[in-house]
CSV table of C-alpha atoms in Angstrom, one decimal:
chain,number,residue,atom,x,y,z
A,8,MET,CA,0.2,0.0,0.4
A,9,GLU,CA,2.8,2.2,1.1
A,10,GLU,CA,3.9,2.7,-2.7
A,11,ASP,CA,0.5,4.4,-3.5
A,12,GLU,CA,0.7,6.6,-1.0
A,13,GLU,CA,2.8,10.2,-1.7
A,14,TYR,CA,3.0,13.2,0.4
A,15,ILE,CA,4.2,16.6,-0.8
A,16,GLU,CA,4.2,19.8,1.2
A,17,GLU,CA,4.0,23.8,0.2
A,18,ASP,CA,5.1,22.3,-3.1
A,19,GLU,CA,4.6,24.8,-6.1
A,20,ILE,CA,1.3,23.4,-8.2
A,21,ASP,CA,1.6,26.1,-10.5
A,22,SER,CA,4.2,26.1,-13.9
A,23,GLU,CA,4.9,22.4,-13.1
A,24,GLU,CA,4.0,21.4,-17.3
A,25,GLU,CA,6.9,23.7,-18.0
A,26,THR,CA,10.0,23.0,-15.6
A,27,GLU,CA,11.2,20.0,-16.6
A,28,GLY,CA,11.2,18.8,-19.8
A,29,ASN,CA,13.3,18.6,-23.1
A,30,LEU,CA,16.2,21.4,-22.9
A,31,ASP,CA,17.0,19.8,-26.7
A,32,LEU,CA,14.3,21.6,-29.7
A,33,SER,CA,16.0,19.8,-32.4
A,34,SER,CA,13.6,17.0,-31.3
A,35,PHE,CA,10.8,19.1,-32.4
A,36,SER,CA,9.8,20.9,-35.5
A,37,HIS,CA,7.1,22.9,-34.4
A,38,TYR,CA,5.4,24.0,-31.2
A,39,VAL,CA,1.9,24.7,-29.5
A,40,GLY,CA,0.5,26.6,-27.2
A,41,ALA,CA,-2.4,25.0,-25.3
A,42,LYS,CA,-4.5,24.9,-21.7
A,43,PHE,CA,-5.9,23.0,-19.4
A,44,ASN,CA,-9.5,22.9,-18.6
A,45,LYS,CA,-9.4,24.9,-15.1
A,46,GLY,CA,-6.7,26.8,-15.8
A,47,LEU,CA,-6.8,29.9,-17.9
A,48,ARG,CA,-2.6,29.9,-18.8
A,49,THR,CA,-1.0,28.9,-21.7
A,50,TYR,CA,1.4,26.5,-21.5
A,51,PHE,CA,3.8,24.9,-24.3
A,52,PHE,CA,4.5,21.8,-25.9
A,53,GLY,CA,6.8,20.3,-28.6
A,54,VAL,CA,5.2,18.7,-31.8
A,55,ASN,CA,6.6,16.5,-34.2
A,56,ASN,CA,5.5,15.5,-37.1
A,57,ILE,CA,1.8,15.8,-35.6
A,58,ASP,CA,-0.8,17.9,-38.0
A,59,LEU,CA,-2.2,20.5,-35.0
A,60,LYS,CA,-4.8,23.2,-35.6
A,61,ASN,CA,-6.7,25.9,-32.7
A,62,GLY,CA,-8.9,24.1,-31.1
A,63,ASP,CA,-7.8,20.4,-31.0
A,64,LYS,CA,-7.6,18.1,-28.0
A,65,ILE,CA,-3.6,16.7,-27.1
A,66,VAL,CA,-2.5,14.3,-25.2
A,67,VAL,CA,0.6,15.3,-23.5
A,68,GLU,CA,3.5,14.5,-20.8
A,69,THR,CA,3.4,16.5,-17.8
A,70,ASN,CA,5.5,16.2,-14.3
A,71,LYS,CA,1.9,14.9,-13.1
A,72,GLY,CA,1.9,12.5,-15.8
A,73,ILE,CA,-0.2,11.7,-19.2
A,74,GLU,CA,-2.8,14.5,-19.2
A,75,LEU,CA,-5.3,15.7,-21.9
A,76,VAL,CA,-4.9,19.9,-22.6
A,77,ASN,CA,-6.9,22.2,-25.7
A,78,VAL,CA,-4.8,23.7,-28.0
A,79,VAL,CA,-5.1,27.5,-28.4
A,80,THR,CA,-2.5,28.6,-30.6
A,81,ASP,CA,-1.5,27.0,-34.3
A,82,LEU,CA,2.1,25.2,-34.9
A,83,ILE,CA,4.8,27.6,-34.3
A,84,ASP,CA,8.0,27.1,-35.8
A,85,ILE,CA,10.8,25.7,-33.6
A,86,ASN,CA,12.5,28.1,-34.2
A,87,GLU,CA,10.6,30.9,-32.7
A,88,TYR,CA,10.8,29.7,-29.5
A,89,ASN,CA,13.0,32.2,-27.1
A,90,ARG,CA,11.8,31.1,-23.9
A,91,ASN,CA,13.8,29.5,-21.0
A,92,LEU,CA,11.4,27.3,-20.1
A,93,ALA,CA,12.0,23.4,-21.4
A,94,LEU,CA,9.3,21.8,-23.1
A,95,LYS,CA,7.6,18.6,-22.6
A,96,PRO,CA,6.6,16.5,-26.0
A,97,VAL,CA,3.0,16.1,-27.4
A,98,LEU,CA,2.5,12.5,-27.3
A,99,ARG,CA,-0.8,12.6,-29.4
A,100,LYS,CA,-4.1,14.4,-30.9
A,101,ALA,CA,-7.0,13.1,-28.5
A,102,THR,CA,-8.9,10.5,-29.4
A,103,ALA,CA,-12.5,9.9,-29.5
A,104,THR,CA,-11.5,7.4,-26.0
A,105,ASP,CA,-9.2,10.2,-24.8
A,106,ILE,CA,-11.8,13.1,-24.8
A,107,LYS,CA,-14.8,10.4,-23.1
A,108,ASN,CA,-11.9,9.2,-20.6
A,109,GLU,CA,-10.8,12.6,-20.1
A,110,GLU,CA,-15.3,13.3,-19.6
A,111,ALA,CA,-15.4,10.6,-17.2
A,112,ASN,CA,-12.5,11.7,-14.7
A,113,GLU,CA,-13.9,15.0,-14.4
A,114,ALA,CA,-16.7,13.4,-13.0
A,115,ASP,CA,-15.4,11.1,-10.9
A,116,ALA,CA,-12.8,13.5,-9.3
A,117,GLU,CA,-16.0,15.6,-8.2
A,118,GLU,CA,-16.6,12.7,-6.9
A,119,ALA,CA,-13.6,11.7,-5.6
A,120,LEU,CA,-13.5,15.3,-3.9
A,121,GLY,CA,-16.4,14.0,-1.8
A,122,ILE,CA,-15.5,10.9,-0.4
A,123,CYS,CA,-12.3,12.4,0.3
A,124,ALA,CA,-13.8,15.4,2.3
A,125,THR,CA,-16.2,12.9,4.4
A,126,GLU,CA,-12.6,11.1,5.9
A,127,ILE,CA,-11.2,14.4,6.5
A,128,LYS,CA,-14.1,15.0,8.6
A,129,ARG,CA,-15.0,11.8,10.5
A,130,LEU,CA,-10.9,12.0,11.1
A,131,GLY,CA,-11.1,15.5,12.8
A,132,LEU,CA,-8.0,17.2,10.1
A,133,ASP,CA,-7.8,20.4,10.0
A,134,MET,CA,-7.3,20.6,6.3
A,135,ARG,CA,-9.5,22.2,3.4
A,136,LEU,CA,-9.4,20.4,0.2
A,137,ILE,CA,-9.2,23.1,-2.8
A,138,ASP,CA,-9.8,20.4,-6.2
A,139,CYS,CA,-9.1,16.9,-6.9
A,140,GLU,CA,-7.6,15.6,-10.6
A,141,TYR,CA,-7.0,12.6,-12.3
A,142,THR,CA,-4.4,12.0,-15.1
A,143,LEU,CA,-5.5,10.8,-17.5
A,144,ASP,CA,-4.6,7.8,-17.6
A,145,ARG,CA,-6.0,7.5,-14.2
A,146,ALA,CA,-2.3,6.6,-12.7
A,147,LYS,CA,-2.8,9.1,-10.3
A,148,VAL,CA,-5.1,10.7,-8.2
A,149,THR,CA,-4.3,14.2,-6.8
A,150,PHE,CA,-5.8,16.5,-3.6
A,151,SER,CA,-4.4,19.5,-3.0
A,152,TYR,CA,-5.4,21.1,-0.1
A,153,VAL,CA,-4.3,24.4,2.3
A,154,ALA,CA,-3.4,23.6,6.6
A,155,ASP,CA,-2.5,26.0,8.8
A,156,GLU,CA,0.2,23.9,9.8
A,157,ARG,CA,1.7,20.2,9.2
A,158,VAL,CA,-1.2,17.3,8.6
A,159,ASP,CA,-0.8,14.1,10.4
A,160,PHE,CA,-3.1,12.4,7.2
A,161,ARG,CA,-1.4,8.9,7.3
A,162,GLU,CA,-4.8,7.2,8.2
A,163,LEU,CA,-6.2,9.2,5.5
A,164,LEU,CA,-3.9,7.9,3.2
A,165,ARG,CA,-5.0,4.4,3.8
A,166,VAL,CA,-8.1,4.6,3.4
A,167,LEU,CA,-7.8,6.6,0.0
A,168,ALA,CA,-5.3,4.3,-1.2
A,169,SER,CA,-8.0,1.4,-0.1
A,170,HIS,CA,-10.8,3.1,-2.0
A,171,PHE,CA,-9.0,4.5,-5.2
A,172,HIS,CA,-6.6,1.6,-5.9
A,173,THR,CA,-4.2,4.4,-7.6
A,174,ARG,CA,-1.2,6.1,-6.8
A,175,ILE,CA,-2.9,8.9,-4.4
A,176,GLU,CA,-0.9,12.4,-3.9
A,177,LEU,CA,-1.8,15.2,-1.3
A,178,ARG,CA,0.1,18.2,-2.3
A,179,GLN,CA,-0.3,20.9,0.5
A,180,VAL,CA,-0.3,24.2,-0.6
A,181,GLY,CA,-0.1,28.1,0.4
A,182,ALA,CA,-2.5,30.9,0.2
A,183,ARG,CA,-0.9,31.9,-3.2
A,184,ASP,CA,-1.1,28.9,-4.9
A,185,LYS,CA,-5.2,28.6,-3.8
A,186,ALA,CA,-5.8,31.9,-5.3
A,187,LYS,CA,-3.7,30.3,-8.6
A,188,THR,CA,-5.8,27.0,-8.1
A,189,VAL,CA,-9.0,28.3,-7.6
A,190,GLY,CA,-8.9,31.7,-10.0
A,191,GLY,CA,-11.0,34.7,-9.9
A,192,LEU,CA,-10.9,38.4,-10.9
A,193,GLY,CA,-8.4,41.3,-9.2
A,194,VAL,CA,-9.7,44.6,-7.7
A,195,CYS,CA,-8.6,45.8,-11.4
A,196,GLY,CA,-11.8,43.6,-12.6
A,197,LEU,CA,-9.2,41.3,-14.7
A,198,PRO,CA,-8.1,37.5,-14.1
A,199,LEU,CA,-5.8,37.3,-11.2
A,200,CYS,CA,-2.1,37.3,-12.7
A,201,CYS,CA,-1.3,34.1,-10.7
A,202,SER,CA,-3.9,32.4,-13.0
A,203,MET,CA,-3.0,34.0,-16.0
A,204,PHE,CA,1.3,34.2,-16.0
A,205,LEU,CA,2.6,34.5,-13.0
A,206,ASN,CA,5.7,31.4,-13.1
A,207,GLU,CA,6.5,31.9,-9.5
A,208,PHE,CA,6.1,33.9,-6.5
A,209,ASP,CA,8.7,36.9,-5.7
A,210,GLY,CA,8.6,37.9,-1.9
A,211,ILE,CA,6.1,40.6,-1.9
A,212,SER,CA,6.6,43.3,1.1
A,213,ILE,CA,5.2,46.0,2.7
A,214,ASN,CA,8.6,48.0,1.4
A,215,ARG,CA,7.2,48.1,-2.3
A,216,ALA,CA,3.9,49.9,-1.1
A,217,LYS,CA,5.6,52.4,0.7
A,218,ASN,CA,8.1,52.9,-2.1
A,219,GLN,CA,5.5,53.6,-4.2
A,220,MET,CA,3.9,56.0,-1.3
A,221,LEU,CA,0.8,54.5,-1.4
A,222,THR,CA,-1.5,54.6,1.1
A,223,ILE,CA,-0.9,51.5,3.8
A,224,ASN,CA,-4.1,50.0,3.9
A,225,ILE,CA,-3.5,46.2,4.0
A,226,PRO,CA,-7.2,45.4,3.4
A,227,LYS,CA,-7.1,47.1,-0.1
A,228,LEU,CA,-3.2,45.7,-0.9
A,229,SER,CA,-4.1,42.3,-0.1
A,230,GLY,CA,-5.3,39.9,-3.4
A,231,GLN,CA,-7.9,37.2,-3.2
A,232,CYS,CA,-5.2,35.6,-1.0
A,233,ASN,CA,-5.0,37.3,1.9
A,234,LYS,CA,-1.5,38.6,0.6
A,235,LEU,CA,-0.2,41.6,-0.4
A,236,MET,CA,-1.1,41.8,-4.9
A,237,CYS,CA,1.9,40.5,-6.3
A,238,CYS,CA,1.2,43.4,-8.9
A,239,LEU,CA,2.7,45.9,-6.1
A,240,LYS,CA,6.5,44.8,-7.9
A,241,TYR,CA,5.5,45.3,-11.4
A,242,GLU,CA,6.4,48.9,-11.4
A,243,ASP,CA,8.2,49.1,-8.3
A,244,ASP,CA,11.8,49.1,-9.9
A,245,ALA,CA,10.2,52.2,-12.4
A,246,TYR,CA,9.5,54.2,-9.2
A,247,SER,CA,13.1,53.4,-7.8
A,248,GLU,CA,14.5,54.7,-10.9
A,249,LEU,CA,12.5,58.0,-11.4
A,250,LYS,CA,12.5,58.3,-7.5
A,251,GLU,CA,16.4,58.7,-7.8
A,252,VAL,CA,16.3,62.8,-9.6
A,253,PHE,CA,13.4,64.0,-6.6
A,254,PRO,CA,14.2,65.6,-3.8
A,255,ASP,CA,13.9,63.2,0.0
A,256,ILE,CA,10.8,64.1,2.1
A,257,GLY,CA,11.7,66.9,4.7
A,258,GLN,CA,14.9,68.5,2.3
A,259,THR,CA,14.7,72.6,2.8
A,260,LEU,CA,15.1,75.3,0.3
A,261,TRP,CA,13.8,79.3,0.1
A,262,ILE,CA,11.6,80.8,-1.6
A,263,ASP,CA,11.9,84.4,-1.9
A,264,HIS,CA,12.8,84.9,1.9
A,265,ASP,CA,10.3,82.1,3.3
A,266,GLN,CA,11.4,78.3,3.8
A,267,PHE,CA,9.7,75.8,2.7
A,268,THR,CA,9.9,72.1,3.4
A,269,VAL,CA,9.2,68.9,0.9
A,270,SER,CA,6.2,67.2,2.6
A,271,SER,CA,5.5,65.2,-0.6
A,272,ILE,CA,6.5,64.1,-4.4
A,273,ASN,CA,4.7,62.4,-7.3
A,274,VAL,CA,6.9,61.1,-9.7
A,275,ILE,CA,3.9,60.1,-12.0
A,276,SER,CA,3.1,63.8,-12.7
A,277,GLY,CA,6.5,64.7,-11.9
A,278,VAL,CA,5.2,67.7,-9.2
A,279,VAL,CA,6.7,68.3,-5.7
A,280,GLU,CA,4.9,69.7,-3.2
A,281,LEU,CA,6.7,72.1,-0.4
A,282,ARG,CA,4.6,73.5,3.0
A,283,GLY,CA,5.6,76.5,4.4
A,284,GLU,CA,4.8,78.3,7.3
A,285,ASP,CA,1.8,80.0,5.5
A,286,ASN,CA,1.1,78.1,2.3
A,287,ILE,CA,1.5,74.9,-0.1
A,288,GLN,CA,2.9,75.4,-2.8
A,289,THR,CA,3.1,72.2,-5.6
A,290,ILE,CA,5.8,72.8,-8.2
A,291,PRO,CA,7.3,71.3,-11.5
A,292,LEU,CA,10.5,68.9,-10.4
A,293,SER,CA,11.9,71.2,-13.0
A,294,ARG,CA,11.0,74.7,-11.2
A,295,TYR,CA,12.5,72.7,-8.2
A,296,ASP,CA,15.4,72.4,-9.3
A,297,GLU,CA,16.0,76.1,-10.7
A,298,ILE,CA,15.4,76.9,-7.0
A,299,VAL,CA,17.7,75.1,-5.3
A,300,SER,CA,20.0,75.8,-8.1
A,301,GLU,CA,19.4,79.5,-7.3
A,302,ASN,CA,19.9,79.0,-3.3
A,303,ARG,CA,23.1,77.5,-4.3
A,304,LYS,CA,24.2,80.7,-5.9
A,305,ARG,CA,23.0,83.0,-3.2
A,306,LYS,CA,24.5,80.7,-1.0
A,307,ASN,CA,27.9,80.8,-2.4
A,308,LYS,CA,27.8,84.6,-2.9
A,309,ASN,CA,27.0,85.1,1.0
A,310,GLU,CA,29.8,82.9,1.8
A,311,GLU,CA,32.0,84.5,-0.5
A,312,SER,CA,31.2,88.3,0.7
């Protein structure tokens, strides 16, 4: 029974299909983009001597096993492939039997999810199921779940293995991976980035929000995973570069005979806000630089005299 049991903790379920494969592209004449039934992301697979077109269903080899996916591009010459990710091969165009088996697997996966949920409740395990799927050849059934701590599910594995008579994989995923698997819409109104194109999750800290001078409101800065939104990193480098030519907050200068302090900057509109004793001024960065230059000349002149 033990050979049918597998435990993977905090292993990313995203981008598996592309992380390992054929680095030598010479065995492929073309490649195609394809999507899994539950996914929004496009993955790429190598093709050789198979006539495919957009809309076809194909059987492919992935790190999970043998799976059926939907082609979403026409054949593309392999010489145009410029990604750093290896390619897994297309095994064949899906047959009527393959499609029928996939439909049966999807129905059985729903049933398996219910069975597993019942056993989890019976055993009193603190884990929340989010997905279940069979490989096309039914060599493995994978249950994905979220848990706050490591779960001892040895008894659960024994029960599931005896019930399904196939290899069982229990995959613990993090909050970001859960959002990627379940999908949804972001506050921008578009599908979640993680379910569309992100290969991995970089560390997102509150310092990125501060660097972009955003209001530190954690609920508004968090995505569906309740973690800081991944998109905070997209413009972070640009903000860092733009801020290099802006003054630091708190820097002082003189306009006529009044002293002002830099109270805020806006790198997008290119303006600097100055706060004086009696008033506030917002001026372009170019004008700020002119005033600083005038202050410097006046200081040098006074020192000379």
